[in-house]
Short mmCIF file of N, CA and C in Angstrom, two decimals:
data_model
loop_
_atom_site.label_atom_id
_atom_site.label_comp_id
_atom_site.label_asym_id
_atom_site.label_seq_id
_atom_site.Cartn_x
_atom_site.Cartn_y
_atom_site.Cartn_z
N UNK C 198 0.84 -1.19 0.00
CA UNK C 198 0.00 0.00 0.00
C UNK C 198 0.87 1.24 0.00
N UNK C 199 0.47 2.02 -0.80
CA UNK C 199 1.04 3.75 -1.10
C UNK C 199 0.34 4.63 -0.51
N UNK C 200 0.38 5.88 0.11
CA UNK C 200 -0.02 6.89 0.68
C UNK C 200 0.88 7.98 0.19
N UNK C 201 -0.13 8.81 -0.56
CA UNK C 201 0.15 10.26 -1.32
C UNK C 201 -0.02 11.11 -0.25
N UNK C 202 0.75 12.09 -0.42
CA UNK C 202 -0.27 13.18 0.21
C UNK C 202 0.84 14.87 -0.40
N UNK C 203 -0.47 15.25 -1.33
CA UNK C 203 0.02 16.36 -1.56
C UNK C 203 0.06 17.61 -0.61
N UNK C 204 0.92 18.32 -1.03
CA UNK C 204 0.83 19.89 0.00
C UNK C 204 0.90 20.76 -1.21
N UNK C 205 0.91 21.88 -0.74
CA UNK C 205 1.34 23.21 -1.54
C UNK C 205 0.61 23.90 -2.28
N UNK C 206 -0.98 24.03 -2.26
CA UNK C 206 -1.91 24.13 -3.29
C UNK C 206 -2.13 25.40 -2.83
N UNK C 207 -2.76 26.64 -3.50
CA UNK C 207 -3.53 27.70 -2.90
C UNK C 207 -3.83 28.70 -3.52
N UNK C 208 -3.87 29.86 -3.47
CA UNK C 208 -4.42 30.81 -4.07
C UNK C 208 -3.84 31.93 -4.91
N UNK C 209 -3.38 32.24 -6.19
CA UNK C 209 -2.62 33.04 -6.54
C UNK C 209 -2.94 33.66 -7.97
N UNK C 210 -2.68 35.02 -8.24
CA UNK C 210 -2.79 35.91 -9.28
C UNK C 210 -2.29 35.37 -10.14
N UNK C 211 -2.68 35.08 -11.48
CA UNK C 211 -2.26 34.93 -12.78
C UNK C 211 -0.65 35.53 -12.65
N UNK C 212 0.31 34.40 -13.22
CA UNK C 212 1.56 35.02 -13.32
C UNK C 212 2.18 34.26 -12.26
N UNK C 213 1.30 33.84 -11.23
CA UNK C 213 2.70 33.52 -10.39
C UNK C 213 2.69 32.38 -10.65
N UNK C 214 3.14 31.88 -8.99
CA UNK C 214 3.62 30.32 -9.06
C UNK C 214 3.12 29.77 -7.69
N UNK C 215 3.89 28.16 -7.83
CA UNK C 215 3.17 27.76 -6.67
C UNK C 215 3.99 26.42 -7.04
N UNK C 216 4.82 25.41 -5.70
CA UNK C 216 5.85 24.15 -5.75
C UNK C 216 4.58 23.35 -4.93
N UNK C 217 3.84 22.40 -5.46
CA UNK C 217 3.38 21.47 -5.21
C UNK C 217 4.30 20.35 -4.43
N UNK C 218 3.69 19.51 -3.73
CA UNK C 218 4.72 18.43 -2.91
C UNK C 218 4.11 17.09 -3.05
N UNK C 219 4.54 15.91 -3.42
CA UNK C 219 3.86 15.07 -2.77
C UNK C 219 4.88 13.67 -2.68
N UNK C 220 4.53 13.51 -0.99
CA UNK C 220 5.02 13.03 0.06
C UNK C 220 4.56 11.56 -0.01
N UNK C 221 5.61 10.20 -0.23
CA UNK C 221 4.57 9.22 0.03
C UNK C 221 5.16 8.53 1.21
N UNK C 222 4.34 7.49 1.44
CA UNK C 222 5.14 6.41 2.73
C UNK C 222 4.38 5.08 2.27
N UNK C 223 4.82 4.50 2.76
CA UNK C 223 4.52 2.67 2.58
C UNK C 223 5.37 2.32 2.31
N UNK C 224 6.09 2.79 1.13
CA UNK C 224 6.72 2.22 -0.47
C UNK C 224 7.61 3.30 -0.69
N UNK C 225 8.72 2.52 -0.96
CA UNK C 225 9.94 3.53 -1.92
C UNK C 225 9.42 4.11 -3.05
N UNK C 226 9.57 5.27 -3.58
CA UNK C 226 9.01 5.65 -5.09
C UNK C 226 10.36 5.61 -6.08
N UNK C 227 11.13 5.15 -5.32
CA UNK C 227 12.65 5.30 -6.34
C UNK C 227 12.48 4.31 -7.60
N UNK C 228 11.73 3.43 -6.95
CA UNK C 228 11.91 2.94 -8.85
C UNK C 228 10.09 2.61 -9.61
N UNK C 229 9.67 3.32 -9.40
CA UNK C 229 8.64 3.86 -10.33
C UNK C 229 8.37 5.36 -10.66
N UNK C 230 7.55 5.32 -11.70
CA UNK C 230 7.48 6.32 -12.43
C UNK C 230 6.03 7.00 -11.64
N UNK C 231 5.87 8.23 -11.63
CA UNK C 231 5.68 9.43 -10.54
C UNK C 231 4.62 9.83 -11.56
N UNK C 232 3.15 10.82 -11.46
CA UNK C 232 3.00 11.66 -12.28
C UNK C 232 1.87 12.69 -11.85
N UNK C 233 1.67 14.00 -12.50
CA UNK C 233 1.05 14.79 -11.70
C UNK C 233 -0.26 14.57 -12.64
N UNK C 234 -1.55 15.16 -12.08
CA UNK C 234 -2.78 15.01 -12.85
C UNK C 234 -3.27 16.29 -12.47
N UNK C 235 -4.28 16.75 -12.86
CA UNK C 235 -5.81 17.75 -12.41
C UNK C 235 -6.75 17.24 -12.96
N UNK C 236 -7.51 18.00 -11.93
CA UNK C 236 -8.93 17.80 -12.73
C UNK C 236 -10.10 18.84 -12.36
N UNK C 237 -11.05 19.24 -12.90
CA UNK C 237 -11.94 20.46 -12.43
C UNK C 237 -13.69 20.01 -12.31
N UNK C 238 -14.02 20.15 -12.04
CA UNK C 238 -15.43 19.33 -11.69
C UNK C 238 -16.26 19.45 -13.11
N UNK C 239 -16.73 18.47 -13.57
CA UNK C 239 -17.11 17.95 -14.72
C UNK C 239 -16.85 17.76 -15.73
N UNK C 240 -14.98 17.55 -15.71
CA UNK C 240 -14.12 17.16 -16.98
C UNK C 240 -13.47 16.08 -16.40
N UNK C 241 -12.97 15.67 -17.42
CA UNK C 241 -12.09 14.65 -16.59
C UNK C 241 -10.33 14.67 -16.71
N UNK C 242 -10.20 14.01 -15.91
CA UNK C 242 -8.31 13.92 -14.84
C UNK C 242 -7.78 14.22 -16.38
N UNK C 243 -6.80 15.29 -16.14
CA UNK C 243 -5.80 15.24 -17.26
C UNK C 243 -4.49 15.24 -17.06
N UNK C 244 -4.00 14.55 -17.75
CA UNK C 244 -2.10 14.66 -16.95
C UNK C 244 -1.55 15.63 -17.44
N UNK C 245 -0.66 15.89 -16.54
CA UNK C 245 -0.19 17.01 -16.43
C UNK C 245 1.62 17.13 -16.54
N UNK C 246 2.15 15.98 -16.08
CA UNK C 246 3.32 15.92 -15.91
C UNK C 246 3.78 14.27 -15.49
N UNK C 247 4.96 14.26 -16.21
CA UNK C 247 5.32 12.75 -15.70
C UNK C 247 7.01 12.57 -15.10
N UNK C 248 7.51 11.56 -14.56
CA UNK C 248 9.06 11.45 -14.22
C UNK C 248 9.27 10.52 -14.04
N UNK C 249 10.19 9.80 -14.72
CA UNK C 249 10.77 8.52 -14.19
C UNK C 249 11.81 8.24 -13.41
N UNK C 250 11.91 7.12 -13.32
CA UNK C 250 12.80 6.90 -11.80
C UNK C 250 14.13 7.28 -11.84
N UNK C 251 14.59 7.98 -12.34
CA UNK C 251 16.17 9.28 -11.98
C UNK C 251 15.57 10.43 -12.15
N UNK C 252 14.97 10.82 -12.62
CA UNK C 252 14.38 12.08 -13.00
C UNK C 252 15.32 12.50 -14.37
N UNK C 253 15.49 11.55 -14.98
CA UNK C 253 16.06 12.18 -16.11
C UNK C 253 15.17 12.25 -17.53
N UNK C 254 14.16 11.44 -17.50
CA UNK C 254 13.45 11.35 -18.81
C UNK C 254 11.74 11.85 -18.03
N UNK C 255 11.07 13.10 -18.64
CA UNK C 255 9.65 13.53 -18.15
C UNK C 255 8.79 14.03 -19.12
N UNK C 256 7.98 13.88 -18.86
CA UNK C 256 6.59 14.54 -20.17
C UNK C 256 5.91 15.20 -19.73
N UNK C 257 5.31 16.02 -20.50
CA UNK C 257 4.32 17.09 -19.91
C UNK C 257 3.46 17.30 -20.98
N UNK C 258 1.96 17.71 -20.36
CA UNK C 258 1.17 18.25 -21.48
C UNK C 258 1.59 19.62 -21.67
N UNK C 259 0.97 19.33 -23.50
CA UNK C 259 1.76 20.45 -24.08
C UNK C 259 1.19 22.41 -23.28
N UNK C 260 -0.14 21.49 -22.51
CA UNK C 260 -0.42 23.31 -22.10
C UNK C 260 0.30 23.55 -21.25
N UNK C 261 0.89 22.88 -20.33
CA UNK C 261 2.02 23.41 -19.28
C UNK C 261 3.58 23.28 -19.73
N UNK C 262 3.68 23.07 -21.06
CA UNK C 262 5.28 22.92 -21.02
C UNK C 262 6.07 24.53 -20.98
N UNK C 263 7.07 24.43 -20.94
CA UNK C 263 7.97 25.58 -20.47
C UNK C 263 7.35 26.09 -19.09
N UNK C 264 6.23 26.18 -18.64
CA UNK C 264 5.98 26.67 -17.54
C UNK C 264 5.86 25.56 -16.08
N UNK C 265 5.70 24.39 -16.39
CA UNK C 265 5.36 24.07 -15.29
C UNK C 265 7.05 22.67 -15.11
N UNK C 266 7.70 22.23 -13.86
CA UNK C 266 8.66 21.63 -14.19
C UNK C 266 8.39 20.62 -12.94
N UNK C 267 8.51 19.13 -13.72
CA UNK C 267 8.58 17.96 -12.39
C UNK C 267 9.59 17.46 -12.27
N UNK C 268 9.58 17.05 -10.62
CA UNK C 268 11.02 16.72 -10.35
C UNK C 268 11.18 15.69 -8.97
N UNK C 269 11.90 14.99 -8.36
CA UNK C 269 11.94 14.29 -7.29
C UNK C 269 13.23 14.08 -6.62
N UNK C 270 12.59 14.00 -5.09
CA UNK C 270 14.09 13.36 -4.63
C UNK C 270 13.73 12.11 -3.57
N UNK C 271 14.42 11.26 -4.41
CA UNK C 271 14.18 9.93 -4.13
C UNK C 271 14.66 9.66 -2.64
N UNK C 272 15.72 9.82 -1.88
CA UNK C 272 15.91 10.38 -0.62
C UNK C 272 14.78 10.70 0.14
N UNK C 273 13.76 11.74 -0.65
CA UNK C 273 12.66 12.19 0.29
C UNK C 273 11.65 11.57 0.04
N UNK C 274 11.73 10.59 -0.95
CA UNK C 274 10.22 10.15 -1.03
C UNK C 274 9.35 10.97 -1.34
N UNK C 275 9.61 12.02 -2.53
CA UNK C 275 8.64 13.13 -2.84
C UNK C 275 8.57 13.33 -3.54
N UNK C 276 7.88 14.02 -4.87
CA UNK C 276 7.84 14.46 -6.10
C UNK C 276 7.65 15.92 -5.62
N UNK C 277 7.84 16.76 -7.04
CA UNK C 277 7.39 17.84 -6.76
C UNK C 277 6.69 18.39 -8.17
N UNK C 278 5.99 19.54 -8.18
CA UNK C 278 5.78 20.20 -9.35
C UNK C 278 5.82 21.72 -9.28
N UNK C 279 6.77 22.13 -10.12
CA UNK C 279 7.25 24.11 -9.53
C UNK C 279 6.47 24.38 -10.68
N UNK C 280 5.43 25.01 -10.16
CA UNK C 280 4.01 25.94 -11.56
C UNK C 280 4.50 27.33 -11.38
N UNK C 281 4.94 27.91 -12.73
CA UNK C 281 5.17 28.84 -13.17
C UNK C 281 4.18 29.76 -14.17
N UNK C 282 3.97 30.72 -14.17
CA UNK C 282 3.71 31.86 -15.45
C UNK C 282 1.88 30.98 -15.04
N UNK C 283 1.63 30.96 -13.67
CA UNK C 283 0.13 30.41 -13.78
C UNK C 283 -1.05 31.43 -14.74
N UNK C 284 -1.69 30.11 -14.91
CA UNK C 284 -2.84 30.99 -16.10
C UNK C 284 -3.96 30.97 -15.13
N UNK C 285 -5.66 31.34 -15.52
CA UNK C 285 -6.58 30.87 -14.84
C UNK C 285 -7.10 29.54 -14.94
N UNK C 286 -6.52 29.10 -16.67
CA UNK C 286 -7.15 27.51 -17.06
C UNK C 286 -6.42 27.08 -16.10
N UNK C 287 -5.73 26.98 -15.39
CA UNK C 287 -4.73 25.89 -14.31
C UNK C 287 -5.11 25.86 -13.18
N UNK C 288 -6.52 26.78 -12.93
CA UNK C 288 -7.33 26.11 -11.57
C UNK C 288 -7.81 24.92 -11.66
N UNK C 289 -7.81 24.09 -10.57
CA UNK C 289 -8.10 22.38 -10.40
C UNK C 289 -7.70 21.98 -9.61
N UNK C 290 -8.00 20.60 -8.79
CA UNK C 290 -7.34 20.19 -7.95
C UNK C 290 -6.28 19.28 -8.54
N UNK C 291 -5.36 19.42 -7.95
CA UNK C 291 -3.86 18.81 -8.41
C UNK C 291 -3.60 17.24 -7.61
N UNK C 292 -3.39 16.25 -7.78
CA UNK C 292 -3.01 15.13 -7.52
C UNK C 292 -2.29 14.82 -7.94
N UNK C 293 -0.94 13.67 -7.70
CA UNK C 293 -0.05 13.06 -7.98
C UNK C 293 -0.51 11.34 -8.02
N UNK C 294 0.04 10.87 -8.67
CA UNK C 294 -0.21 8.98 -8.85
C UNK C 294 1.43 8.56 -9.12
N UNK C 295 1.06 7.27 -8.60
CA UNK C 295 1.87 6.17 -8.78
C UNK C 295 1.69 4.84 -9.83
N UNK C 296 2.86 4.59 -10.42
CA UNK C 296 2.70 4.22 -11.28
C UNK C 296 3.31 2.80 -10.83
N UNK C 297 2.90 1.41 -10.60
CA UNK C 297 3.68 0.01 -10.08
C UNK C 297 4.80 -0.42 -11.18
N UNK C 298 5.76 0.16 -12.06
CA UNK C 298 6.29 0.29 -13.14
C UNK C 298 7.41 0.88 -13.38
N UNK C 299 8.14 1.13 -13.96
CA UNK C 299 8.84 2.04 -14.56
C UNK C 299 9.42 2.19 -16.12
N UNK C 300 8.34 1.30 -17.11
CA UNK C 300 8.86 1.09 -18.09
C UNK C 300 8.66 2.55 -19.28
N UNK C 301 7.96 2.88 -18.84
CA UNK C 301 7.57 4.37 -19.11
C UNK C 301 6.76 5.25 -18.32
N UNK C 302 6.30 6.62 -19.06
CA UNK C 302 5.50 7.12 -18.14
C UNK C 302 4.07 7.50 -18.47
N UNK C 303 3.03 6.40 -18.59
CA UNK C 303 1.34 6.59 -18.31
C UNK C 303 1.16 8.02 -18.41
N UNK C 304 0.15 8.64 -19.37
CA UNK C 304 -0.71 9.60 -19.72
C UNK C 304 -1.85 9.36 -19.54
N UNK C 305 -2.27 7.85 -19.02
CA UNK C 305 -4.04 7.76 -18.63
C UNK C 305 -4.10 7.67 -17.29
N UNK C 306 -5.13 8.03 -16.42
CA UNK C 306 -5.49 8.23 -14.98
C UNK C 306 -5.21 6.39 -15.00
N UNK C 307 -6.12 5.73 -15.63
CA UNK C 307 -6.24 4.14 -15.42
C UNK C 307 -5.09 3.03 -15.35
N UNK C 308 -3.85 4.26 -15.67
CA UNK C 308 -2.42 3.39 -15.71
C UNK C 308 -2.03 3.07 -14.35
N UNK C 309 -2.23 4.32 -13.80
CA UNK C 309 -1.72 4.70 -12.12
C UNK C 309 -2.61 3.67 -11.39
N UNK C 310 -1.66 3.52 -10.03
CA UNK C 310 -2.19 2.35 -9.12
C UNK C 310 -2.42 3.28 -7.67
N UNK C 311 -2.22 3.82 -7.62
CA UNK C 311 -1.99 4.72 -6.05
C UNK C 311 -2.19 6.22 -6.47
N UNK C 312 -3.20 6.99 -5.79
CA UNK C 312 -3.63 8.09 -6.12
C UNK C 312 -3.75 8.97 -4.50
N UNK C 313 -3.10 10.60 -4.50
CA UNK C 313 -3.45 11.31 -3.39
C UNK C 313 -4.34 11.83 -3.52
N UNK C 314 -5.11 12.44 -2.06
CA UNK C 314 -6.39 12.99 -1.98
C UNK C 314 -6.40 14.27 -3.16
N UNK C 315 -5.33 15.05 -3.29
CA UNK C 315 -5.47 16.38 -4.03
C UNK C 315 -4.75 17.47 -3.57
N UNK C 316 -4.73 18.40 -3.91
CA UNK C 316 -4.42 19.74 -3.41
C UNK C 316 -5.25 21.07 -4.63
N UNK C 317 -5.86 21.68 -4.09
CA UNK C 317 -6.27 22.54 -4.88
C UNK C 317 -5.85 24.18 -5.55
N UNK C 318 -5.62 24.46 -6.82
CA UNK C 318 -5.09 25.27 -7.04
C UNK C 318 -5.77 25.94 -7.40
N UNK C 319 -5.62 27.52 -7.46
CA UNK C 319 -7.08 28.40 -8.05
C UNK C 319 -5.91 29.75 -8.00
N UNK C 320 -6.08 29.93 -9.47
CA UNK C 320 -5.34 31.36 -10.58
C UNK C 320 -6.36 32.32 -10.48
N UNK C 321 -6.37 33.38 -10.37
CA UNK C 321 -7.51 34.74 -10.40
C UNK C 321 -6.56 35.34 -11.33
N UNK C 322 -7.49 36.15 -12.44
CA UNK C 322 -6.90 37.19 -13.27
C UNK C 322 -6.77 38.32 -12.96
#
C-alpha cells in the first residue's frame, strides 16, 4: 500500500507560481514512475506531468510545457511540481499517482495504481 499526500496548493494571481509536494510512505518511489494530474469538476483527470525513476526522462502536457517543471528526490520520497507563469485555465485540484512500473511514463489516470487525496489550485486574473 502507497499513501500520497500532496501539500502546496492555494491561491494566486495569474503570473505567479506555486511548488506542489507530494510526500509518500509505505513504499519507496525510487523505482517507479511518478505523475502529476488535475482535474476540475465535470471534466475529466488530465495529466499534467510525468518522471521517471532518476528524474532524467519527463513529459508534460503540451499546455504546461515551459511553464510548469517535475522533479523528485528519491531520498525524500517526494515528487514535486514548480508551476510557473500560472494561467486561470490551471485552476483544479492537483493530484499526484503512482505508477507500479517504470517502463515508461502513463498519460491515462487508469495506468496509475496509487492516487493522493489532491491539493487545490485556483489562478484569479
Amino acid at each position: 500500500q502507497v499513501r500520497l499526500v500532496e501539500s502546496g496548493g492555494g491561491s494566486v494571481q495569474a503570473g505567479g507560481s506555486l511548488r506542489l509536494s507530494c510526500a509518500a510512505s509505505g513504499r519507496t518511489l525510487s523505482s517507479h514512475t511518478m505523475g502529476w494530474f488535475r482535474q476540475v469538476p465535470g471534466k475529466e483527470r488530465e495529466f499534467v506531468a510525468g518522471i521517471k525513476t532518476r528524474g532524467d526522462n519527463t513529459d508534460y502536457a503540451d499546455s504546461v510545457k515551459g511553464r510548469f517543471t517535475i522533479s523528485r528526490d528519491n531520498a525524500k520520497n517526494t515528487v514535486y511540481l514548480q508551476m510557473n507563469s500560472l494561467k486561470p485555465e490551471d485552476t483544479a485540484v492537483y493530484r499526484c499517482a503512482y505508477y507500479s512500473a517504470a517502463y515508461y511514463i502513463p498519460t491515462t489516470p487508469s495506468e496509475y495504481d496509487y492516487w493522493g487525496q489532491g491539493t487545490q489550485v485556483t489562478v484569479s486574473s
